[in-house]
Coordinates of C-alpha atoms in Angstrom, one line a residue:
Chain A
M1 CA -30.4 -13.8 22.8
I2 CA -31.1 -10.9 20.5
S3 CA -33.6 -8.1 21.0
L4 CA -34.7 -5.3 18.8
N5 CA -36.4 -2.4 20.5
E6 CA -38.2 0.2 18.3
V7 CA -35.6 -0.3 15.6
S8 CA -35.9 1.8 12.4
K9 CA -33.6 2.0 9.4
R10 CA -33.4 4.6 6.7
Y11 CA -30.8 4.2 4.0
P12 CA -28.8 7.2 3.0
G13 CA -30.5 9.2 0.2
S14 CA -33.8 7.4 0.7
R15 CA -36.9 9.1 2.0
E16 CA -38.7 5.8 2.9
L17 CA -37.9 3.8 6.0
A18 CA -36.7 0.3 5.2
L19 CA -37.7 -0.7 8.8
Q20 CA -40.1 1.0 11.1
S21 CA -40.2 0.7 14.9
V22 CA -39.5 -3.1 14.8
T23 CA -39.6 -4.7 18.3
M24 CA -39.0 -8.4 18.6
T25 CA -36.8 -10.9 20.5
V26 CA -35.1 -14.0 19.1
G27 CA -34.4 -16.5 21.9
S28 CA -31.6 -19.0 22.1
G29 CA -32.3 -22.1 20.0
E30 CA -35.3 -20.5 18.2
F31 CA -36.1 -21.1 14.5
V32 CA -37.6 -17.9 13.0
F33 CA -38.8 -17.3 9.5
L34 CA -38.9 -13.7 8.3
V35 CA -41.5 -13.5 5.5
G36 CA -42.9 -10.7 3.4
Q37 CA -42.9 -9.2 -0.1
S38 CA -39.7 -7.9 -1.7
G39 CA -38.8 -4.6 -0.1
A40 CA -40.6 -5.5 3.1
G41 CA -37.4 -5.2 5.1
K42 CA -36.4 -8.8 5.6
S43 CA -32.8 -8.4 4.3
T44 CA -32.4 -5.1 6.1
L45 CA -33.4 -6.9 9.4
L46 CA -30.8 -9.6 8.8
R47 CA -28.1 -7.1 8.0
L48 CA -28.9 -5.2 11.2
L49 CA -28.6 -8.4 13.2
F50 CA -25.2 -9.1 11.6
R51 CA -24.4 -5.4 12.4
E52 CA -23.5 -4.8 8.9
Y53 CA -25.6 -1.6 9.3
L54 CA -26.5 0.4 12.4
P55 CA -30.1 1.3 13.1
S56 CA -31.2 4.9 12.3
S57 CA -33.0 4.7 15.6
G58 CA -33.8 2.2 18.3
V59 CA -31.5 -0.4 20.0
I60 CA -30.5 -3.9 19.1
T61 CA -29.0 -5.9 22.0
Y62 CA -27.2 -9.2 22.0
R63 CA -27.3 -10.9 25.4
G64 CA -28.2 -7.5 26.9
R65 CA -25.4 -5.5 25.3
N66 CA -26.1 -2.8 22.7
L67 CA -24.6 -3.9 19.3
A68 CA -24.0 -0.3 18.3
R69 CA -21.6 0.1 21.2
F70 CA -19.4 -2.9 20.4
S71 CA -15.7 -2.1 19.9
G72 CA -13.9 -3.4 16.8
G73 CA -12.7 -6.5 18.7
E74 CA -16.1 -7.2 20.2
L75 CA -17.8 -6.8 16.8
L76 CA -15.3 -9.3 15.3
R77 CA -16.0 -11.8 18.1
Y78 CA -19.8 -11.3 17.7
R79 CA -19.7 -11.9 14.0
R80 CA -17.6 -15.0 14.5
K81 CA -20.6 -16.5 16.5
I82 CA -22.8 -16.0 13.4
G83 CA -22.9 -18.1 10.2
M84 CA -24.3 -16.3 7.1
V85 CA -26.0 -18.1 4.2
F86 CA -26.9 -16.1 1.0
Q87 CA -29.3 -16.6 -1.8
D88 CA -26.4 -16.3 -4.4
F89 CA -24.3 -18.7 -2.3
R90 CA -21.2 -16.4 -2.4
L91 CA -18.8 -19.3 -2.8
L92 CA -15.3 -18.5 -4.1
K93 CA -15.2 -20.1 -7.5
Q94 CA -11.4 -20.6 -7.6
K95 CA -11.6 -22.7 -4.4
T96 CA -12.8 -26.3 -4.1
V97 CA -15.7 -27.3 -1.9
F98 CA -13.3 -28.3 0.8
E99 CA -11.4 -25.0 0.5
N100 CA -14.6 -22.9 0.6
V101 CA -15.7 -24.5 3.9
A102 CA -12.1 -24.4 5.3
F103 CA -12.0 -20.7 4.5
A104 CA -14.4 -20.0 7.3
L105 CA -12.0 -21.6 9.8
E106 CA -8.8 -20.2 8.2
V107 CA -10.0 -16.6 8.5
V108 CA -10.4 -17.0 12.2
G109 CA -7.0 -18.7 12.7
H110 CA -7.9 -22.4 13.1
S111 CA -5.0 -24.8 12.8
P112 CA -4.6 -27.0 9.7
Q113 CA -5.2 -30.1 11.9
S114 CA -8.5 -28.8 13.2
I115 CA -9.5 -27.8 9.7
R116 CA -8.8 -31.3 8.4
K117 CA -11.0 -32.7 11.1
S118 CA -13.9 -30.2 11.1
V119 CA -14.4 -29.6 7.3
P120 CA -15.1 -33.3 6.4
A121 CA -17.5 -33.5 9.3
A122 CA -19.5 -30.5 8.2
L123 CA -19.5 -31.7 4.6
E124 CA -20.8 -35.1 5.8
E125 CA -23.6 -33.4 7.6
V126 CA -24.8 -31.6 4.4
G127 CA -24.2 -34.8 2.3
L128 CA -21.4 -33.5 0.2
L129 CA -18.4 -35.4 1.5
D130 CA -17.8 -37.1 -1.8
R131 CA -17.8 -33.8 -3.7
M132 CA -15.2 -32.0 -1.5
L133 CA -12.7 -31.7 -4.4
A134 CA -15.2 -30.3 -6.8
F135 CA -15.3 -26.6 -7.7
P136 CA -18.5 -24.6 -7.3
A137 CA -19.1 -24.4 -11.0
E138 CA -19.3 -28.3 -11.1
L139 CA -22.2 -28.3 -8.6
S140 CA -25.9 -27.8 -8.9
G141 CA -27.6 -24.8 -7.2
G142 CA -28.8 -27.0 -4.4
E143 CA -25.4 -28.5 -3.9
Q144 CA -23.8 -25.1 -3.9
Q145 CA -26.2 -23.9 -1.2
R146 CA -25.3 -27.0 0.9
V147 CA -21.7 -25.9 0.7
G148 CA -22.8 -22.5 1.8
I149 CA -24.6 -24.0 4.8
A150 CA -21.6 -26.2 5.6
R151 CA -19.4 -23.1 5.6
A152 CA -21.9 -21.3 7.9
M153 CA -22.1 -24.2 10.4
V154 CA -18.5 -25.5 10.4
R155 CA -17.6 -23.1 13.2
K156 CA -20.6 -24.3 15.2
P157 CA -22.1 -20.8 15.4
Q158 CA -24.7 -19.7 18.0
L159 CA -26.8 -18.1 15.2
I160 CA -27.3 -18.7 11.5
L161 CA -28.7 -15.9 9.4
A162 CA -29.9 -17.0 6.0
D163 CA -31.1 -14.6 3.3
E164 CA -33.4 -16.3 0.8
P165 CA -31.4 -19.5 1.0
T166 CA -33.8 -21.4 -1.3
G167 CA -34.2 -18.6 -3.8
N168 CA -32.0 -20.1 -6.5
V169 CA -32.9 -23.8 -6.1
D170 CA -35.7 -26.0 -7.3
P171 CA -38.6 -27.0 -4.8
D172 CA -37.2 -30.5 -4.0
N173 CA -33.8 -29.1 -3.2
A174 CA -35.4 -26.2 -1.3
L175 CA -37.3 -28.7 1.0
Q176 CA -34.1 -30.6 1.6
L177 CA -32.3 -27.4 2.5
M178 CA -35.0 -26.4 4.9
E179 CA -34.8 -29.9 6.5
L180 CA -31.1 -29.3 6.9
F181 CA -31.7 -26.0 8.7
A182 CA -34.2 -27.8 10.9
A183 CA -31.6 -30.4 11.8
I184 CA -29.0 -27.8 12.6
N185 CA -31.6 -26.0 14.8
R186 CA -32.4 -29.2 16.6
A187 CA -28.7 -29.4 17.5
G188 CA -29.1 -26.1 19.3
T189 CA -28.2 -23.4 16.8
T190 CA -30.5 -20.4 16.6
I191 CA -31.7 -19.8 13.0
V192 CA -33.3 -16.8 11.3
I193 CA -34.3 -17.2 7.7
A194 CA -35.6 -14.5 5.4
T195 CA -37.7 -16.2 2.7
H196 CA -40.4 -16.0 0.1
A197 CA -41.1 -19.7 0.2
S198 CA -44.4 -19.8 2.0
D199 CA -45.0 -23.5 1.4
M200 CA -41.7 -24.3 3.2
V201 CA -42.7 -22.0 6.0
D202 CA -46.0 -23.7 6.4
R203 CA -44.4 -27.1 6.3
L204 CA -41.8 -26.4 9.0
R205 CA -44.3 -24.9 11.4
Q206 CA -41.8 -22.7 13.1
R207 CA -42.2 -19.1 14.3
V208 CA -43.1 -16.7 11.5
V209 CA -42.5 -13.0 11.6
Q210 CA -44.2 -11.2 8.7
L211 CA -43.0 -7.8 7.6
E212 CA -44.8 -5.3 5.4
R213 CA -43.3 -2.0 4.4
G214 CA -40.8 -2.3 7.2
R215 CA -43.3 -3.1 9.9
I216 CA -44.1 -6.3 11.7
I217 CA -47.6 -7.2 10.9
R218 CA -47.7 -10.8 12.2
D219 CA -45.6 -12.8 14.7
V220 CA -46.8 -16.4 15.1
K221 CA -45.2 -19.2 17.0
R222 CA -46.0 -22.7 15.9
G223 CA -45.4 -26.2 17.1
G224 CA -42.6 -27.6 14.9
Y225 CA -42.1 -29.7 11.8
S226 CA -45.1 -31.0 9.9
N227 CA -44.9 -33.9 7.5
E228 CA -48.2 -33.1 5.8
P229 CA -48.2 -31.5 2.3
Chain B
M1 CA -3.8 -12.3 14.6
N2 CA -2.4 -15.7 15.6
L3 CA 0.4 -17.8 14.0
N4 CA -2.1 -19.9 11.9
S5 CA -3.7 -16.7 10.5
L6 CA -0.3 -15.2 9.8
R7 CA 0.9 -18.4 8.0
Y8 CA -2.4 -18.5 6.1
S9 CA -2.1 -14.8 5.0
L10 CA 1.4 -15.2 3.8
R11 CA 0.5 -18.3 1.9
Q12 CA -2.5 -16.5 0.4
G13 CA -0.2 -13.7 -0.7
V14 CA 2.0 -16.2 -2.6
V15 CA -1.0 -18.0 -4.0
S16 CA -2.5 -14.8 -5.2
L17 CA 0.7 -13.7 -6.9
R18 CA 0.8 -17.0 -8.7
R19 CA -2.9 -16.9 -9.6
N20 CA -2.8 -13.3 -10.8
A21 CA 0.6 -13.7 -12.4
L22 CA -0.2 -11.6 -15.4
L23 CA -1.5 -8.7 -13.4
A24 CA 1.5 -9.0 -11.0
L25 CA 3.8 -9.0 -14.0
V26 CA 2.2 -5.8 -15.4
T27 CA 2.3 -4.1 -12.0
T28 CA 6.0 -5.1 -11.5
S29 CA 6.8 -3.8 -15.0
M30 CA 5.0 -0.5 -14.5
V31 CA 6.8 0.0 -11.1
A32 CA 10.1 -0.9 -12.9
V33 CA 9.4 1.7 -15.7
S34 CA 8.5 4.4 -13.2
L35 CA 11.4 3.7 -11.0
A36 CA 13.9 3.5 -13.9
I37 CA 12.8 6.9 -15.1
L38 CA 13.0 8.2 -11.6
G39 CA 16.4 6.5 -11.0
G40 CA 17.6 8.0 -14.3
F41 CA 16.8 11.5 -13.0
M42 CA 18.4 10.7 -9.7
L43 CA 21.6 9.7 -11.5
L44 CA 21.5 12.8 -13.6
S45 CA 21.0 14.8 -10.4
A46 CA 24.0 13.0 -8.8
N47 CA 26.1 14.0 -11.8
V48 CA 25.0 17.6 -11.7
R49 CA 25.8 17.6 -7.9
Q50 CA 29.3 16.4 -8.7
I51 CA 29.7 19.2 -11.3
V52 CA 28.6 21.7 -8.7
H53 CA 31.0 20.2 -6.2
T54 CA 33.9 20.3 -8.8
I55 CA 33.2 23.9 -9.6
E56 CA 33.0 24.7 -5.9
S57 CA 36.3 23.0 -5.1
N58 CA 38.0 24.6 -8.0
V59 CA 37.0 28.2 -7.5
E60 CA 40.2 30.1 -7.0
I61 CA 41.0 33.7 -5.9
A62 CA 44.1 35.2 -7.4
V63 CA 45.6 37.6 -4.9
F64 CA 48.1 40.0 -6.5
A65 CA 50.5 41.4 -4.0
D66 CA 51.8 45.0 -4.5
M67 CA 55.4 45.3 -5.3
E68 CA 56.4 46.5 -1.8
A69 CA 54.3 43.9 0.0
D70 CA 55.7 41.9 2.9
V71 CA 54.9 38.5 1.3
K72 CA 55.5 36.5 4.5
A73 CA 53.2 38.6 6.6
L74 CA 50.5 38.5 3.8
R75 CA 50.8 34.7 3.7
T76 CA 50.3 34.5 7.4
E77 CA 47.3 36.8 7.3
L78 CA 45.8 34.8 4.4
N79 CA 46.3 31.6 6.3
Q80 CA 44.3 33.0 9.2
A81 CA 41.4 34.3 7.1
Q82 CA 38.1 32.5 7.6
G83 CA 36.8 30.4 4.7
V84 CA 40.3 29.8 3.2
R85 CA 41.0 26.2 2.4
E86 CA 44.3 26.2 0.6
I87 CA 46.9 28.7 -0.5
V88 CA 49.5 28.3 -3.3
F89 CA 52.2 31.0 -3.6
V90 CA 53.4 31.8 -7.1
P91 CA 56.5 34.0 -6.9
R92 CA 57.0 36.7 -9.5
D93 CA 59.7 34.8 -11.5
E94 CA 57.6 31.6 -11.6
G95 CA 54.6 33.8 -12.7
L96 CA 56.7 35.0 -15.6
R97 CA 57.6 31.4 -16.6
E98 CA 53.9 30.4 -16.3
L99 CA 52.9 33.3 -18.6
G100 CA 55.6 32.2 -21.1
R101 CA 54.4 28.6 -20.8
S102 CA 50.8 29.6 -21.5
L103 CA 52.0 31.5 -24.6
G104 CA 53.9 28.4 -25.8
D105 CA 57.5 29.2 -24.7
P106 CA 58.6 29.2 -21.0
E107 CA 61.7 31.2 -21.9
L108 CA 59.8 33.9 -23.9
F109 CA 60.3 36.5 -21.2
H110 CA 63.9 35.7 -20.3
V111 CA 64.9 39.3 -20.9
F112 CA 63.2 40.2 -17.7
T113 CA 65.3 39.9 -14.5
E114 CA 64.2 40.1 -11.0
R115 CA 64.6 43.8 -11.0
N116 CA 62.5 44.6 -14.1
N117 CA 60.0 41.8 -13.9
P118 CA 56.6 43.6 -14.2
L119 CA 54.6 40.8 -12.6
P120 CA 53.8 40.8 -8.9
D121 CA 53.9 37.9 -6.5
V122 CA 50.6 36.0 -6.5
F123 CA 48.7 33.9 -4.0
R124 CA 46.2 31.4 -5.4
V125 CA 43.6 31.0 -2.7
R126 CA 41.0 28.3 -2.7
V127 CA 37.9 28.7 -0.5
Q128 CA 36.0 26.1 1.5
A129 CA 32.7 26.8 -0.2
A130 CA 32.1 28.5 -3.6
D131 CA 29.3 30.7 -2.3
E132 CA 31.7 32.2 0.2
V133 CA 34.2 33.3 -2.5
S134 CA 33.0 36.9 -2.8
S135 CA 33.0 37.5 1.0
V136 CA 36.5 35.9 1.3
A137 CA 37.7 38.0 -1.6
E138 CA 36.4 41.2 0.0
V139 CA 38.3 40.4 3.2
I140 CA 41.5 39.7 1.3
R141 CA 41.1 42.9 -0.8
K142 CA 41.4 44.9 2.5
M143 CA 44.5 43.2 3.6
R144 CA 47.8 45.2 3.8
G145 CA 50.0 44.5 0.8
V146 CA 47.2 43.4 -1.5
D147 CA 47.1 45.2 -4.9
T148 CA 44.2 43.4 -6.7
V149 CA 42.0 40.4 -6.2
D150 CA 40.4 38.5 -9.1
Y151 CA 38.2 35.4 -9.1
G152 CA 36.1 35.8 -12.3
E153 CA 33.1 36.9 -10.3
E154 CA 30.6 36.9 -13.2
L155 CA 31.6 33.5 -14.7
V156 CA 31.5 31.8 -11.3
A157 CA 28.2 33.3 -10.4
Q158 CA 26.6 32.3 -13.7
L159 CA 28.0 28.8 -13.6
L160 CA 26.9 28.2 -10.0
G161 CA 23.5 29.8 -10.7
M162 CA 22.9 27.5 -13.7
T163 CA 24.0 24.3 -12.0
R164 CA 21.8 25.1 -9.0
W165 CA 18.9 25.8 -11.2
V166 CA 19.4 22.5 -13.1
S167 CA 19.9 20.6 -9.8
G168 CA 16.6 22.1 -8.4
L169 CA 14.8 21.2 -11.5
L170 CA 16.0 17.6 -11.3
V171 CA 15.0 17.3 -7.7
A172 CA 11.5 18.6 -8.4
T173 CA 11.2 16.3 -11.4
S174 CA 12.4 13.3 -9.3
A175 CA 9.9 14.2 -6.6
L176 CA 7.0 14.4 -9.2
L177 CA 8.1 11.1 -10.8
G178 CA 8.2 9.5 -7.3
L179 CA 4.7 10.7 -6.6
G180 CA 3.6 9.5 -10.0
A181 CA 5.0 6.0 -9.3
I182 CA 3.1 5.9 -6.0
F183 CA -0.2 6.8 -7.7
L184 CA 0.5 4.3 -10.5
V185 CA 1.1 1.4 -8.0
I186 CA -2.0 2.4 -6.0
A187 CA -4.1 2.4 -9.2
I188 CA -2.8 -1.0 -10.4
I189 CA -3.1 -2.7 -7.0
R190 CA -6.6 -1.3 -6.6
L191 CA -7.4 -3.2 -9.8
S192 CA -6.1 -6.3 -8.1
V193 CA -8.1 -5.6 -5.0
M194 CA -11.3 -4.9 -7.1
A195 CA -10.8 -8.2 -8.9
R196 CA -11.0 -9.8 -5.4
Q197 CA -13.7 -7.6 -4.0
E198 CA -16.0 -10.6 -3.7
E199 CA -13.5 -12.6 -1.8
I200 CA -13.0 -9.6 0.6
G201 CA -16.7 -9.4 1.1
V202 CA -16.9 -13.1 1.9
M203 CA -14.0 -12.8 4.3
K204 CA -15.8 -9.9 6.1
Y205 CA -19.0 -12.0 6.4
L206 CA -16.9 -14.9 7.8
G207 CA -15.5 -12.6 10.6
A208 CA -12.0 -12.0 9.2
S209 CA -10.2 -9.1 10.9
N210 CA -9.0 -6.2 8.8
G211 CA -5.4 -7.1 9.4
F212 CA -6.1 -10.6 8.1
I213 CA -7.7 -9.3 4.9
R214 CA -5.0 -6.6 4.5
L215 CA -1.9 -8.8 4.9
P216 CA -1.9 -10.8 1.7
F217 CA -2.5 -7.6 -0.4
V218 CA 0.3 -5.8 1.4
L219 CA 2.6 -8.7 1.0
E220 CA 1.7 -8.9 -2.7
G221 CA 2.3 -5.2 -3.2
T222 CA 5.6 -5.3 -1.3
V223 CA 6.9 -8.2 -3.4
M224 CA 5.8 -6.5 -6.7
G225 CA 7.4 -3.2 -5.6
F226 CA 10.6 -4.9 -4.6
F227 CA 11.0 -6.8 -7.8
G228 CA 10.0 -3.8 -9.8
A229 CA 12.8 -1.9 -8.1
V230 CA 15.3 -4.7 -8.6
L231 CA 14.4 -4.8 -12.3
A232 CA 14.6 -1.0 -12.7
S233 CA 18.0 -1.0 -10.8
L234 CA 19.4 -3.7 -13.1
V235 CA 18.3 -2.0 -16.3
L236 CA 19.5 1.4 -15.2
W237 CA 22.8 -0.1 -14.0
L238 CA 23.4 -1.8 -17.3
L239 CA 22.5 1.4 -19.3
Y240 CA 24.6 3.6 -17.1
D241 CA 27.6 1.2 -17.2
A242 CA 27.3 1.1 -21.0
L243 CA 27.2 5.0 -21.0
I244 CA 30.3 5.2 -18.8
A245 CA 32.1 2.6 -21.0
G246 CA 31.2 4.7 -24.0
L247 CA 32.5 7.9 -22.4
E248 CA 35.7 6.3 -21.3
G249 CA 37.4 6.6 -24.7
M250 CA 36.6 10.4 -24.9
A251 CA 38.8 13.0 -23.5
L252 CA 36.3 14.8 -21.3
P253 CA 37.2 17.8 -19.2
L254 CA 37.5 17.0 -15.5
L255 CA 34.3 18.9 -14.9
L256 CA 32.2 16.4 -16.9
N257 CA 33.6 13.1 -15.6
P258 CA 30.6 10.9 -14.7
V259 CA 29.8 9.7 -11.2
T260 CA 31.0 6.1 -10.7
G261 CA 31.8 5.7 -7.0
L262 CA 29.7 3.4 -4.9
T263 CA 29.3 6.1 -2.3
Q264 CA 27.5 8.2 -4.9
L265 CA 25.7 5.5 -6.8
G266 CA 24.8 3.4 -3.8
P267 CA 22.2 5.9 -2.4
V268 CA 20.6 6.2 -5.9
F269 CA 20.0 2.4 -6.2
G270 CA 19.3 2.1 -2.4
T271 CA 16.6 4.8 -2.7
M272 CA 15.1 3.0 -5.7
L273 CA 14.9 -0.3 -3.8
A274 CA 13.5 1.3 -0.6
L275 CA 11.1 3.4 -2.6
G276 CA 9.8 0.5 -4.7
T277 CA 9.3 -1.8 -1.8
S278 CA 7.6 0.8 0.4
V279 CA 5.5 2.2 -2.5
G280 CA 4.3 -1.4 -3.2
G281 CA 3.4 -2.1 0.5
F282 CA 2.0 1.4 1.2
G283 CA 0.1 1.5 -2.1
S284 CA -1.6 -1.8 -1.3
L285 CA -2.5 -0.6 2.2
L286 CA -4.2 2.5 0.6
A287 CA -5.8 0.5 -2.1
V288 CA -7.4 -2.1 0.2
R289 CA -8.4 0.5 2.9
K290 CA -11.5 1.6 1.0
Y291 CA -12.9 -2.0 1.0
L292 CA -12.3 -2.5 4.7
H293 CA -14.2 0.6 5.9
N294 CA -17.4 0.2 4.1
R295 CA -18.7 -2.4 6.6

């Protein structure tokens, strides 16, 4: 689905490379954890996949096409196939839960009828149907992240990119969120999660790509969800 | 952008105006103040233009015929001269009566007869444009039967020079104020955009097109600019109307009569409305541009 070939990234004004010669492939339907210390390059990798940044060198391809060569319209269509989940949730505080999720459909021109149908379904999947009229400030961290996930999945994206999605929630909620991601993945969506939560990573037994100082130092594929502590 | 997106963007523009009512009110008021000052200068400029026009249309060349002149032939020649708009003939005897009238008694010079009247026949010539007066006068001076030509060269030149200078100054000031209004609107709308920077960021992550993000801001700016211009026009109209009403009781010389016609005031208020609306929309476009190109 997405391949990185010798991808490096240097931020303007920095002498250090945030990513160095990264080569990897994310297949359709895969569940990938990006792990590593702060500054290892996990978030940079996610942003490159979203094409928020362009690589300083190397090539990223999506279904065989170089992301750097996408036209404005192609980039827009590509991004609409991706759902983003953030550590700080990035919910709009003046909008209700329903409106926040609906926003993802409104910005791409869905009709009010389709929004009225899709949003409750997404909220039901994340277990927040009964809170759809609440505002973000009235929700716990875990609930806010569920709204973030509902917003990311409501358009049924091909790929979900999540940057430290459990960083601001307690361990119980973190596990539930990871289980939610696993369920979404089982329905066919490719998922790439950057995280520090090694216990979650161990428990979900999915592919793990470990980064250190911008380089991949480990890439392990494992067999799937484990129920053992 | 499809119809759903368009409908959503328009609704968002209205919602945002309601939500940021205070900021919208401040922006609208600032636009109104800038445009009212600008409009005031434009009105002043229209009045100065009218004064220039009055001077131009009243500049007169007095052509004194010599005593033996063939008045009929001279009149024909004057009629054919280029740049001449109107000719009024004042015969010698009428000239004498006019002189008497100007001194308070039309019969003051009744002792003079046609034979000993010392005044010559005079043609009062009006030109088409005031700046042509000296060249037309020169042509007339060389005509057969012309004794002297007088049009108060120095006074006309000074008056015209002064009004043109004032007019130029007003145009330059108006242009500067217009530019100031644009920058002010951009600065204020940028505040509104900055306040919604997070929302714009989320929209970009959700795959919104630049047009979709831009439209509510442009709509908001256009509405604020339009209402600012309407407010400024209303205030200026009321003040100007009061000024004209105040001047009505005074016996002003024709030269200083204020501009009141719709053909002269219409463009001033029309310009204010067009400028306010476009400054609002264009200012928003510029203000939001920065946030669309950083990703």
